[in-house]
Coordinates of C-alpha atoms in Angstrom, one line a residue:
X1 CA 32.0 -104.5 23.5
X2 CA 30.2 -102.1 25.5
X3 CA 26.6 -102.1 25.7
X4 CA 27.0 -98.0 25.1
X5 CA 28.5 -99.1 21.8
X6 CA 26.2 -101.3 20.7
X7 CA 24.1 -98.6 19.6
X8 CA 26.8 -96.8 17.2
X9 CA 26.5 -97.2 13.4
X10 CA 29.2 -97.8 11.3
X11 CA 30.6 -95.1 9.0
X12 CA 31.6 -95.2 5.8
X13 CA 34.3 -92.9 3.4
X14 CA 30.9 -91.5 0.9
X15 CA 28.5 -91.2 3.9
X16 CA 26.7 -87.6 3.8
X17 CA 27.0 -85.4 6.5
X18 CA 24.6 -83.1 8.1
X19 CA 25.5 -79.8 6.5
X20 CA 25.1 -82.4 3.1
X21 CA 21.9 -83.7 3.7
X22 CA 20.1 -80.2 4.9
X23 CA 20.8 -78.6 1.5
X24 CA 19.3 -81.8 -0.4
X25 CA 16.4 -81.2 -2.1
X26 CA 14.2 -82.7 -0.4
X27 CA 14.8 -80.3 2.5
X28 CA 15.0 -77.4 0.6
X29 CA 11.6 -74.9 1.6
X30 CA 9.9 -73.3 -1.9
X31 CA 9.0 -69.6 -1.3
X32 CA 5.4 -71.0 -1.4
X33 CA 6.0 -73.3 1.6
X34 CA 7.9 -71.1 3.4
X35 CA 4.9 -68.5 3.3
X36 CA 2.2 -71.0 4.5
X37 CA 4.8 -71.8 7.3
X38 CA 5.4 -67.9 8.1
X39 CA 1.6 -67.8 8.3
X40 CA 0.7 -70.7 10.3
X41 CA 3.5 -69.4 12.9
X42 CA 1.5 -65.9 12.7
X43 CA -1.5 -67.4 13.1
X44 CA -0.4 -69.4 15.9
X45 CA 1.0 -66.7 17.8
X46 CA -2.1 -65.0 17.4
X47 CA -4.0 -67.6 19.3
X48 CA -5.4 -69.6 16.6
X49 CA -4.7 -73.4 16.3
X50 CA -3.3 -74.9 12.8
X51 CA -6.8 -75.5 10.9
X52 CA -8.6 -72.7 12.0
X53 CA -7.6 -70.6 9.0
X54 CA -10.1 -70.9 6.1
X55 CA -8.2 -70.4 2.6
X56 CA -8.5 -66.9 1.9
X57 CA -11.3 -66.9 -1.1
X58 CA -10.7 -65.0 -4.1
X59 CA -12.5 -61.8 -4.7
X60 CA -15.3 -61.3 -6.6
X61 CA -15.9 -58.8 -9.6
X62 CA -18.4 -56.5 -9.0
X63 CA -20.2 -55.7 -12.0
X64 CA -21.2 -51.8 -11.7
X65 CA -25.4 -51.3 -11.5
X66 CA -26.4 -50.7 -14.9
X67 CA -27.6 -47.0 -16.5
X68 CA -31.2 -46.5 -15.9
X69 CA -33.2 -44.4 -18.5
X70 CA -36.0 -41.9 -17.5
X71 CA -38.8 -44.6 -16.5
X72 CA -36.0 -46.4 -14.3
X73 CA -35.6 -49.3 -16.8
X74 CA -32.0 -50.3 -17.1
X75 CA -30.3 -48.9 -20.6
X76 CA -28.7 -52.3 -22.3
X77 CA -25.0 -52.1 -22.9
X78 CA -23.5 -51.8 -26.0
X79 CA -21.4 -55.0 -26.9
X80 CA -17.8 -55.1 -25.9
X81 CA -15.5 -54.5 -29.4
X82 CA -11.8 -54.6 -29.3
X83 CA -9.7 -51.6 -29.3
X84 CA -6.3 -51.0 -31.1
X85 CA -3.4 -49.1 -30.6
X86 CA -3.4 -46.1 -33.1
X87 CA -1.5 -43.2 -34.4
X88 CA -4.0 -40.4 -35.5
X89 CA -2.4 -37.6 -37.9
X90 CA -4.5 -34.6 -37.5
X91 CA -4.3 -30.7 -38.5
X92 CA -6.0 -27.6 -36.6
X93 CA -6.8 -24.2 -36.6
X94 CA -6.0 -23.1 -32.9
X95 CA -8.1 -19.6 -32.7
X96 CA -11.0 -19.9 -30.2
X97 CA -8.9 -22.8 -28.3
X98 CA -7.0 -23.2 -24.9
X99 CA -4.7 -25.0 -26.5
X100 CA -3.8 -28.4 -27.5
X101 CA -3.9 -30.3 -24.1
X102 CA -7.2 -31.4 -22.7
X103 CA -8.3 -29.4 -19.5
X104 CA -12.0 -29.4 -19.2
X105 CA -13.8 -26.7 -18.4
X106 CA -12.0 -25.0 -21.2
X107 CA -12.2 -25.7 -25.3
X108 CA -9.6 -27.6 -26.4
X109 CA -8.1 -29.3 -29.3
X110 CA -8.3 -32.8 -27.7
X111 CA -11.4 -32.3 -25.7
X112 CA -13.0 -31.3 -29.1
X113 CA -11.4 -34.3 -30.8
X114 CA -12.4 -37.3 -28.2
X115 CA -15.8 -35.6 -27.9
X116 CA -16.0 -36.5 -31.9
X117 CA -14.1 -40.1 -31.5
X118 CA -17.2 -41.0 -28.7
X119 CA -19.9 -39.6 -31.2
X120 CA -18.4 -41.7 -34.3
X121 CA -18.0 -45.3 -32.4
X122 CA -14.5 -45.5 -32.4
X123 CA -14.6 -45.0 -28.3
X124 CA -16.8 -47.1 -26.4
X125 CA -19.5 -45.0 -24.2
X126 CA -18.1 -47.0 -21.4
X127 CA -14.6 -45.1 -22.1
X128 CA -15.8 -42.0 -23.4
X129 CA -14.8 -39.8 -20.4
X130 CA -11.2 -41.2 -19.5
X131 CA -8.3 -40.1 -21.7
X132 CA -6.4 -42.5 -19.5
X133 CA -8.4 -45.5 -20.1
X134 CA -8.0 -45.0 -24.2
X135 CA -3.9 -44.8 -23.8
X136 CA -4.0 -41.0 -25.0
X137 CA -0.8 -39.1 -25.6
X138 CA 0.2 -35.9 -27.8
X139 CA 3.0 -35.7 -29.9
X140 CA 3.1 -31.9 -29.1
X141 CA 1.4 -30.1 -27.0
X142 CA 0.7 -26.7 -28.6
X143 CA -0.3 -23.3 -26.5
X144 CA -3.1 -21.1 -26.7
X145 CA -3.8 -19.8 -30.0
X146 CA -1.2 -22.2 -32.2
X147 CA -2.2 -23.9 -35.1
X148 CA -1.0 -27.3 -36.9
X149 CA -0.8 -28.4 -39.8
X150 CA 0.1 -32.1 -39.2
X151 CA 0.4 -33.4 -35.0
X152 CA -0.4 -36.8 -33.9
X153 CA -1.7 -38.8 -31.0
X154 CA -1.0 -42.1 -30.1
X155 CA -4.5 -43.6 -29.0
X156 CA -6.2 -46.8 -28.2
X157 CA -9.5 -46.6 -30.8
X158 CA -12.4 -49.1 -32.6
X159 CA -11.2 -49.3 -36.2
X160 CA -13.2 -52.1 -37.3
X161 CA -15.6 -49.8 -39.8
X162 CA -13.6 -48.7 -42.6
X163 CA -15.1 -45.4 -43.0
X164 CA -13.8 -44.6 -39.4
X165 CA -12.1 -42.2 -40.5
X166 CA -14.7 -39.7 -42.3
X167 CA -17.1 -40.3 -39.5
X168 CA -15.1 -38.8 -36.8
X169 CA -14.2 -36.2 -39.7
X170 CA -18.2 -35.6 -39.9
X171 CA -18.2 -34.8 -36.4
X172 CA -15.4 -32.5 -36.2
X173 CA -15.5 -28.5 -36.7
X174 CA -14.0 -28.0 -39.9
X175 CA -11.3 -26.1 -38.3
X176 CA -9.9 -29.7 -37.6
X177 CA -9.2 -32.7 -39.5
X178 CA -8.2 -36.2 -39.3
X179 CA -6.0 -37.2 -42.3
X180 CA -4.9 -40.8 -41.1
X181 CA -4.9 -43.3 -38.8
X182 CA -2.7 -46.0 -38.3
X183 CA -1.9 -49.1 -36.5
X184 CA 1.3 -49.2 -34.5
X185 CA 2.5 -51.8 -31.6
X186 CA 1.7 -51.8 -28.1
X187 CA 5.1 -49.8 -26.6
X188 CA 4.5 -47.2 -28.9
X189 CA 4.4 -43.5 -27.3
X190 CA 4.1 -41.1 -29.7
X191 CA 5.9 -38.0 -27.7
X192 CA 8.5 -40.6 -26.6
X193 CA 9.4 -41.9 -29.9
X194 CA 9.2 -38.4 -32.1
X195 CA 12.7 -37.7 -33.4
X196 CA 12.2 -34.4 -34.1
X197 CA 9.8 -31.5 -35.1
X198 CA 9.1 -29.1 -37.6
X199 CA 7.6 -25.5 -36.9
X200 CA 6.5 -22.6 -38.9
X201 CA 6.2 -18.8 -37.9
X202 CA 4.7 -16.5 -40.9
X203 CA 6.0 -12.8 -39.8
X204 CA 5.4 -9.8 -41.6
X205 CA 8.4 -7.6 -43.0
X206 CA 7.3 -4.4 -41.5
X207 CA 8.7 -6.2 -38.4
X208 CA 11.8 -5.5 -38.9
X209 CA 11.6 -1.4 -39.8
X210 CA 14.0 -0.1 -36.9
X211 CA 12.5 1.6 -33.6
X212 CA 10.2 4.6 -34.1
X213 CA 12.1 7.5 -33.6
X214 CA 12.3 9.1 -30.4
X215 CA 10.6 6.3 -28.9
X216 CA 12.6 4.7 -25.2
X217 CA 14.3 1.6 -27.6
X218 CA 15.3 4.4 -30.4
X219 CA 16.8 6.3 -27.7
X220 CA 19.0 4.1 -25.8
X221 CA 20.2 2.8 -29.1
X222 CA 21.5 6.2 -30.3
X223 CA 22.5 6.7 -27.0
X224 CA 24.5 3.6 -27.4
X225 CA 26.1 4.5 -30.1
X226 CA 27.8 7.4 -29.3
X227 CA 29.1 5.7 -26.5
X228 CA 30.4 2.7 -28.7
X229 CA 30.4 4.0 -32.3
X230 CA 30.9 1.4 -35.4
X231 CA 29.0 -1.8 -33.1
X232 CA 25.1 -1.4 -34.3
X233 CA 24.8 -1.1 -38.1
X234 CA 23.5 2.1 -40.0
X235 CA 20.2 1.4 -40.3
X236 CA 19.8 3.7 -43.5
X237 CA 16.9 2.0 -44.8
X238 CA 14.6 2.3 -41.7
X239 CA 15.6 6.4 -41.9
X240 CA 14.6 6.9 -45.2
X241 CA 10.8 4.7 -44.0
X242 CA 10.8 7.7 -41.1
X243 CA 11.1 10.3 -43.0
X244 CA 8.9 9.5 -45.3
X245 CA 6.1 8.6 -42.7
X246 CA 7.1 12.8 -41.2
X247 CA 6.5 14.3 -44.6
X248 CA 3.3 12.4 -44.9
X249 CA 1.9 13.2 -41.2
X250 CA 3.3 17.1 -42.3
X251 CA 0.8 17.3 -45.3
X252 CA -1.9 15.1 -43.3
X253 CA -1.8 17.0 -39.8
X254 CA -1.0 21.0 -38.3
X255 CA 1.5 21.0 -35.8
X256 CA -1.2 21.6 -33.4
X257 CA -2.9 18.6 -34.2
X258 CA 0.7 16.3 -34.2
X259 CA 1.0 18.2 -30.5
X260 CA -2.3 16.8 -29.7
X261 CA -1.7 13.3 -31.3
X262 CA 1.7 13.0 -29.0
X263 CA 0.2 14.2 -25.7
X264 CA -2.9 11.9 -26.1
X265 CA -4.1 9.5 -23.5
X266 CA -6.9 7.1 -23.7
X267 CA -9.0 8.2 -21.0
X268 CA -11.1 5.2 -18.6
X269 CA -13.1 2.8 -20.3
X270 CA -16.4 4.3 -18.4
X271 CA -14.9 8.2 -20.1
X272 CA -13.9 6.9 -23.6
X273 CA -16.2 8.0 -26.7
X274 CA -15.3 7.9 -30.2
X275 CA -16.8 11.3 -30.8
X276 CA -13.7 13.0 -29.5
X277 CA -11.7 14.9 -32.0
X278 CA -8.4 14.4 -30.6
X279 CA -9.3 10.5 -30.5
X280 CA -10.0 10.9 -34.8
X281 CA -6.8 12.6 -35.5
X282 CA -4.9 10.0 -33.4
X283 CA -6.8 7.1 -35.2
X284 CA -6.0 8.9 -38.5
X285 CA -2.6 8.9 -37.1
X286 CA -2.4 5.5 -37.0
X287 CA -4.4 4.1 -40.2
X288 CA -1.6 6.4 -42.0
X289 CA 1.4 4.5 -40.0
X290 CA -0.4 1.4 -41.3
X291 CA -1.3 1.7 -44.7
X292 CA 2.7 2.8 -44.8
X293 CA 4.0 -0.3 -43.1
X294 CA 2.0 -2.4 -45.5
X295 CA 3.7 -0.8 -48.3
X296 CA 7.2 -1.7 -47.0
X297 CA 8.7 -4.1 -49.1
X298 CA 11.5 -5.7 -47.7
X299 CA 16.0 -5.0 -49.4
X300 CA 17.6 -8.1 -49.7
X301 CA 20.4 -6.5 -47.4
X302 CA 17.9 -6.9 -44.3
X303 CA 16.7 -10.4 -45.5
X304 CA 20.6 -11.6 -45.5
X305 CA 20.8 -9.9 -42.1
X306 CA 17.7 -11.9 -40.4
X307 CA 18.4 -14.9 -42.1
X308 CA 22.1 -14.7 -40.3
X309 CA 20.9 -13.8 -37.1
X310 CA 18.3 -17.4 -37.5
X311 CA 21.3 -19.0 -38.5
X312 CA 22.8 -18.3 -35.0
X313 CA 20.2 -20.6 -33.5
X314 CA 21.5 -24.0 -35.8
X315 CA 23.2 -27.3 -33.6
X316 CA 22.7 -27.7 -30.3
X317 CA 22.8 -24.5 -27.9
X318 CA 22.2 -23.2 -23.9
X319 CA 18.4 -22.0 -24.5
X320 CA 17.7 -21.1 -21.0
X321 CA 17.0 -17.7 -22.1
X322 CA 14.2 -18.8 -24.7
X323 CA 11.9 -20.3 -22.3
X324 CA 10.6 -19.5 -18.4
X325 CA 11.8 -21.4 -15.1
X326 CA 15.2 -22.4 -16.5
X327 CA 18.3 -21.9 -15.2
X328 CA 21.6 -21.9 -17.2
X329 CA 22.4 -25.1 -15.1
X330 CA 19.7 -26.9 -16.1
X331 CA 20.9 -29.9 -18.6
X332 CA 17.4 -29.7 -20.3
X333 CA 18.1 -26.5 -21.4
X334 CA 20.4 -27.5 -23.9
X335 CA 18.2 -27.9 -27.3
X336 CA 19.2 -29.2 -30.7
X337 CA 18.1 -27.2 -33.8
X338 CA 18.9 -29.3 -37.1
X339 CA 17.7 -26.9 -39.4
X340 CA 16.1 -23.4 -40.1
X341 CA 14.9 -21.9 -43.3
X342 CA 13.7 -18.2 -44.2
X343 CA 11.4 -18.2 -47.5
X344 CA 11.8 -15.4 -49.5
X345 CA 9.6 -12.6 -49.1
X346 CA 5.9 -12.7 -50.5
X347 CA 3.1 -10.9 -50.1
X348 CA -0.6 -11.9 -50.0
X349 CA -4.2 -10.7 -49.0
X350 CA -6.1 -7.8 -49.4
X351 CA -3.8 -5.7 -47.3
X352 CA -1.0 -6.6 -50.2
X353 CA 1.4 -7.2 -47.0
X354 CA 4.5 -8.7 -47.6
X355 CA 5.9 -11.6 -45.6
X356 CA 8.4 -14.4 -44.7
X357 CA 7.9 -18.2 -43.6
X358 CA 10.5 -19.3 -41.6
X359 CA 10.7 -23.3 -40.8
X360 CA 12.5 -24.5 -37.9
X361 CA 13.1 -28.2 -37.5
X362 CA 14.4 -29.1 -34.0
X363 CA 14.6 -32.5 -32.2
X364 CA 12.4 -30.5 -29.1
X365 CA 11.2 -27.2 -28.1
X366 CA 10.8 -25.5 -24.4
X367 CA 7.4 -23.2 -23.3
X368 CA 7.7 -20.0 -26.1
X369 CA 11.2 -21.3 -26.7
X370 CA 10.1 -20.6 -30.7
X371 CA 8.4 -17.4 -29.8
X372 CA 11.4 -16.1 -28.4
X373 CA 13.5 -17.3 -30.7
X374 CA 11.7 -15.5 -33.6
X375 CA 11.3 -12.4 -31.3
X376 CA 15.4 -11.9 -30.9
X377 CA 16.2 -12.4 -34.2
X378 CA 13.7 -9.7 -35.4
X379 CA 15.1 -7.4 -32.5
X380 CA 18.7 -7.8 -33.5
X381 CA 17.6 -7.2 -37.3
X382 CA 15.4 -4.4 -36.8
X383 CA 18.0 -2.5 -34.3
X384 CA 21.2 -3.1 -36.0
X385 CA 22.5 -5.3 -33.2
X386 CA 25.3 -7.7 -34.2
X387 CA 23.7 -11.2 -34.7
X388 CA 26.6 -13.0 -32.5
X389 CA 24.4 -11.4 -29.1
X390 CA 22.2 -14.4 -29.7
X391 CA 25.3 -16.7 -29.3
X392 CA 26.0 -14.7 -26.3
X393 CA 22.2 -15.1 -24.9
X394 CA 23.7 -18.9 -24.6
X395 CA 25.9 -17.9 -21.6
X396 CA 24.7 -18.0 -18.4
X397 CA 23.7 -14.6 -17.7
X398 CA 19.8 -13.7 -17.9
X399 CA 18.4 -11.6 -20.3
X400 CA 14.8 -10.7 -20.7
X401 CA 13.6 -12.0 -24.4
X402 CA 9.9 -10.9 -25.1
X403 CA 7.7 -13.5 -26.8
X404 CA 6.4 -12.8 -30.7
X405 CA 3.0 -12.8 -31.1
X406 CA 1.5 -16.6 -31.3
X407 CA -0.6 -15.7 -34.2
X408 CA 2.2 -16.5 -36.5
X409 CA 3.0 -19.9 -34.8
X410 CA 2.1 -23.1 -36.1
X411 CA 3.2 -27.2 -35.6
X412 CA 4.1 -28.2 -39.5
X413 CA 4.5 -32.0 -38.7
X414 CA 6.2 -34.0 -36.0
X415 CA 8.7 -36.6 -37.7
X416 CA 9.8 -40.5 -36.7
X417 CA 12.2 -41.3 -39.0
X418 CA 14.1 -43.2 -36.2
X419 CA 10.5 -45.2 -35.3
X420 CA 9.5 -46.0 -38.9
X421 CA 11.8 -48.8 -39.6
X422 CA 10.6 -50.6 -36.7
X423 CA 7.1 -49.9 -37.4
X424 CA 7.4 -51.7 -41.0
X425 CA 9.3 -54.8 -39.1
X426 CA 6.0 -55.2 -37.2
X427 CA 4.2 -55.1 -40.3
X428 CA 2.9 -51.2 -40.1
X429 CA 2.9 -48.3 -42.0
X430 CA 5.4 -45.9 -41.2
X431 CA 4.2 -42.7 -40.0
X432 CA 4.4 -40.4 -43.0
X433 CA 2.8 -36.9 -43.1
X434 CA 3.6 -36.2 -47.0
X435 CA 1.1 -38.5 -48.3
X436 CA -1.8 -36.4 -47.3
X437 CA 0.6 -32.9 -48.5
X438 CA -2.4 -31.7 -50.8
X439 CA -5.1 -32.1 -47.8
X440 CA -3.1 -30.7 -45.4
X441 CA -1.8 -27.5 -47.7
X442 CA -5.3 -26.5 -48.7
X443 CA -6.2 -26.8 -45.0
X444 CA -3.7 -24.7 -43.9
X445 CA -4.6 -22.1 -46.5
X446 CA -7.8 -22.0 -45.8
X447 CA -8.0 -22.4 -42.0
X448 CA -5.2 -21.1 -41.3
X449 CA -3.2 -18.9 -43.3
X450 CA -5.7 -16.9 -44.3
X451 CA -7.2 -16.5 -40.5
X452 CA -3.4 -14.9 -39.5
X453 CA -3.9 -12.6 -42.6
X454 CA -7.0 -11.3 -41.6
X455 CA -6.5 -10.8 -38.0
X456 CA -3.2 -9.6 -38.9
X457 CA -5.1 -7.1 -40.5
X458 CA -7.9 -6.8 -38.4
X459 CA -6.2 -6.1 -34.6
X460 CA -2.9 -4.9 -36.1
X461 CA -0.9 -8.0 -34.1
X462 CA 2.3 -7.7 -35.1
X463 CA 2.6 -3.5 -35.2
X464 CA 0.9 -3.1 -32.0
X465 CA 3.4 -6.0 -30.4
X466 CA 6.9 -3.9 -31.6
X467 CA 5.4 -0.8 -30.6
X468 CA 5.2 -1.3 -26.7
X469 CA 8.6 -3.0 -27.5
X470 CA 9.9 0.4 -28.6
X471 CA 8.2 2.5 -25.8
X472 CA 9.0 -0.1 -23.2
X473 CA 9.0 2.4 -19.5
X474 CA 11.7 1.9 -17.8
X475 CA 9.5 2.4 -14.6
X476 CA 8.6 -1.4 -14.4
X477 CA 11.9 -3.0 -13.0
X478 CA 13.5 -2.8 -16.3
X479 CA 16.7 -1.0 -14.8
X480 CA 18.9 -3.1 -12.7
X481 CA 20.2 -1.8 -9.0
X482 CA 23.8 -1.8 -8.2
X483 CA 25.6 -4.1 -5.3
X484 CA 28.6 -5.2 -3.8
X485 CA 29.4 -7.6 -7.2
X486 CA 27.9 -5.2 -9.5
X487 CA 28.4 -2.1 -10.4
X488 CA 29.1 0.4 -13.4
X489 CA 29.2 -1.8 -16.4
X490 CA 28.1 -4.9 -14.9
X491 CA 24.7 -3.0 -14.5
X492 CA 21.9 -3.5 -16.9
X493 CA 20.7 0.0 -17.6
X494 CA 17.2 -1.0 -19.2
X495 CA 15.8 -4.2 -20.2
X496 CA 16.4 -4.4 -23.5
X497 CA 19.7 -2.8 -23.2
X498 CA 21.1 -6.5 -24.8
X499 CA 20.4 -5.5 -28.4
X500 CA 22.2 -1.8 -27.7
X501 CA 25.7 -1.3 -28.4
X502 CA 26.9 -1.9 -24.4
X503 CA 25.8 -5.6 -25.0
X504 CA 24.7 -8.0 -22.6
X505 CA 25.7 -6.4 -19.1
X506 CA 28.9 -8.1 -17.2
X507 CA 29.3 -10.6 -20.1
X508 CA 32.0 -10.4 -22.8
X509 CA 32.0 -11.2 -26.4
X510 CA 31.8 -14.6 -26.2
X511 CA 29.2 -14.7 -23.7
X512 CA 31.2 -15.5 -20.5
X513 CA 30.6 -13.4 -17.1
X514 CA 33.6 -10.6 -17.1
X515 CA 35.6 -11.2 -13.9
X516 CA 37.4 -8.5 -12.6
X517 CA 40.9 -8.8 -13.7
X518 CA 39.9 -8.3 -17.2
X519 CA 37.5 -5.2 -16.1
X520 CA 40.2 -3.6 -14.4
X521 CA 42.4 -4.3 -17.6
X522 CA 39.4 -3.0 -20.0
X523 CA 39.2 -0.1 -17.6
X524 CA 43.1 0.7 -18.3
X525 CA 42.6 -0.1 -21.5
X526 CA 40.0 2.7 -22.0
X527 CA 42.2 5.7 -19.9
X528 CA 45.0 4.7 -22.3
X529 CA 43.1 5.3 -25.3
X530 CA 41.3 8.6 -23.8
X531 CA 45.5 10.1 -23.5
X532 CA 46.2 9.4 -26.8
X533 CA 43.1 11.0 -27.8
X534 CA 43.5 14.2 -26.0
X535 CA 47.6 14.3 -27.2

């Protein structure tokens, strides 16, 4: 035997081979090791030898300096209490407010409402300026002007005093109130998690009295007519309203002084005097339209007709036209409307104006989505228009919807049927708004109702709103311009031309754009019928 052999092992059938023994697990490098390694190779690239790197010490807290008072003496801290996650139910009166979202400079519901939660304890003075550090979410976030009867907000607060609730209460305006809080778990978002809403819009019958006459709106609907007879209804009741408001302005005023009323202007604010003559008969004018539109009491003809054209809005629809900065492509457009209610007509206050409640109960709302929902359905009503053009409004061609008035808008209660079961599985409450009904109801009669009745009243909201509806100038880019893709009928002639008897301009009956086979067969369509007329 060699001496070169002398050196060789034996082998043996279950010896390990290389590849074998690298993956044992003795030779297997954690991600830990394999990150000091990566780091001593760093380090000695860099020039440093193995040792030289200290462990990297762990960072210290630094405690912020403590609050001095006016002699410079530090202010002692209150102690530390534990904070738990919360659903608040609360109800507001939304006149004098920006709305429901905090945005500091301006009032707001929530600013108003954490301001109060600081002052009663249930926020620590450490937190008392950071929504974001107390977990605070709306359910809804209501505009400018709109009240609620019942929202909530999910919110990380100090319940440990059992009068919690009264305190923050005490330092609240009474135009809101808490009515409960209650514990929920951890993941819970109260936006997230609300299955659906319920809203309320109080309007005024006198709404829907048709156009006055002679006004632009009166005139492109007559207009209309002729053109298309038998599509807008016969609005007798509205006619007979007119005519008596004439005869009463005919024994009231000369017609010199209706001459005057008509041509009147109001002049600069730095000209204007009350003293003017003309300026009495044309308030006199007006107190007598007023007084007459209070008296209007509502046929049960119209009501059927409105409560149809809400009806349109049921199940789940394209609302692209209801809102701003959507376009009929946009998937979140599409909205789901479970149920809608119109009260029968009632009438209340000094004024002795009649009114309807209409509840709308929808899993989520767009910006003035309800607004404009409430506004079409009074325009369709009030001008005879067929109530399928809503369904139409669902198609993708744009339509210009104006927005109701928010003074009739309010949130009645946000609903988590969906949540609730899970809530009791983790030992809470569910979230129910009925078992403060009573609180809420004399609330909202009190601090709500009764403020739209009398500003109603007082500013005229709702007349003065359908008015510059009715004399709408065409001057301000209301008239569309022809092109290469649209012309003749395809061309909206004013903007509210949608609720006249032409329809929704370029679209047909069922909403979809008219291409131009079918025009040019509508257009043969039409010279066929004018041959038989003339034979």
């Amino acid at each position: 035997m060699s001496a070169g052999n002398l050196n060789l092992r034996p082998s043996y059938d279950d010896e390990q081979d290389e590849n074998t023994v690298k993956r044992a697990a003795v030779n297997k490098m954690t991600k830990a090791r394999k990150a000091d390694y990566d780091e001593d190779k760093k380090n000695k690239k860099d020039g440093n030898e193995e040792g030289d790197n200290e462990p990297e010490k762990k960072k210290q807290r630094v405690a912020r300096p403590p609050e001095l008072d006016a002699d410079g003496n530090p202010i002692p801290r209150a102690p530390r209490l534990p904070k738990r996650k919360v659903a608040v139910m609360l109800g507001y009166c939304g006149t004098g407010y920006c709305g429901m979202q905090y945005n500091p400079p301006n009032p707001t519901i929530e600013g108003t409402l954490f301001k109060a939660f600081g002052e009663a304890g249930a926020i620590s003075q450490d937190n008392a300026k950071d929504l974001k550090k107390n977990g605070f979410m709306r359910a809804a976030r209501t505009d400018k002007g709109v009240h609620a009867g019942g929202n909530l907000i999910s919110v990380k607060l100090i319940i440990e005093d059992p009068n919690i609730k009264d305190k923050i209460n005490e330092h609240l305006p009474e135009g809101i109130r808490v009515w409960g809080i209650s514990r929920v778990n951890k993941a819970f978002d109260c936006r997230k998690m609300c299955s659906s809403r319920w809203y309320e819009y109080l309007l005024p019958t006198y709404s829907l009295i048709g156009p006055k006459p002679y006004s632009i709106l009166y005139n492109d609907l007559e207009e209309s007519k002729k053109e298309f007879p038998g599509v807008l209804d016969e609005d007798l009741e509205s006619v007979e309203f007119w005519k008596k408001f004439d005869a009463k302005c005919k024994e009231t005023f000369s017609d010199e002084d209706m001459e005057q009323i008509k041509a009147y202007v109001p002049p600069p604010k730095g000209e204007f005097t009350e003293n003017s003559e003309v300026y009495a008969k044309v308030k006199q004018y007006k107190q007598l339209e007023n007084s007459l539109r209070r008296e209007y009491r509502l046929s049960k003809e119209k009501l059927t007709k409105f409560r149809s054209a809400m009806k349109q809005y049921v199940n789940a629809h394209n609302f692209h036209n209801f809102t701003q900065g959507k376009d009929f492509k946009d998937s979140s457009a599409i909205r789901f409307m479970k149920a809608i209610n119109v009260s029968e007509p009632f009438v209340i206050g000094d004024a002795k104006t009649e009114w309807v409640s209409i509840k709308i109960h929808g899993q989520s709302f767009m910006l003035h989505q309800i607004r404009k929902m409430i506004s079409m359905a009074t325009l369709v009503t009030r001008c005879g228009t067929p109530v399928e053009r809503i369904s139409q409004a669902y198609g993708p061609q744009k339509i210009n919807i104006p927005k109701a008035p928010a003074l009739g808008l309010l949130l009645e209660a946000p609903v988590y049927d969906g949540y609730n079961s899970r809530l009791e599985t983790f030992g809470y409450e569910p979230i129910d708004f009925s078992k403060h009904q009573e609180e809420m109801d004399a609330f909202k009669m009190k601090h709500i109702y009764d403020k739209i009745y009398k500003e109603e009243v007082d500013d005229n909201v709702f007349n003065a709103f359908f008015a510059y509806i009715d004399s709408f100038s065409r001057v301000t880019g209301a008239k569309g311009e022809e092109t290469e893709n649209k012309k003749g009928d395809k061309v909206q002639k004013s903007i509210f031309e949608f609720l006249t008897a032409r329809g929704i301009a370029g679209v047909d009956k069922d909403g979809k754009p008219i291409t131009e086979e079918e025009e040019k067969k509508d257009d043969k369509k039409e010279a066929v019928e004018a041959e038989t007329v003339k034979a």
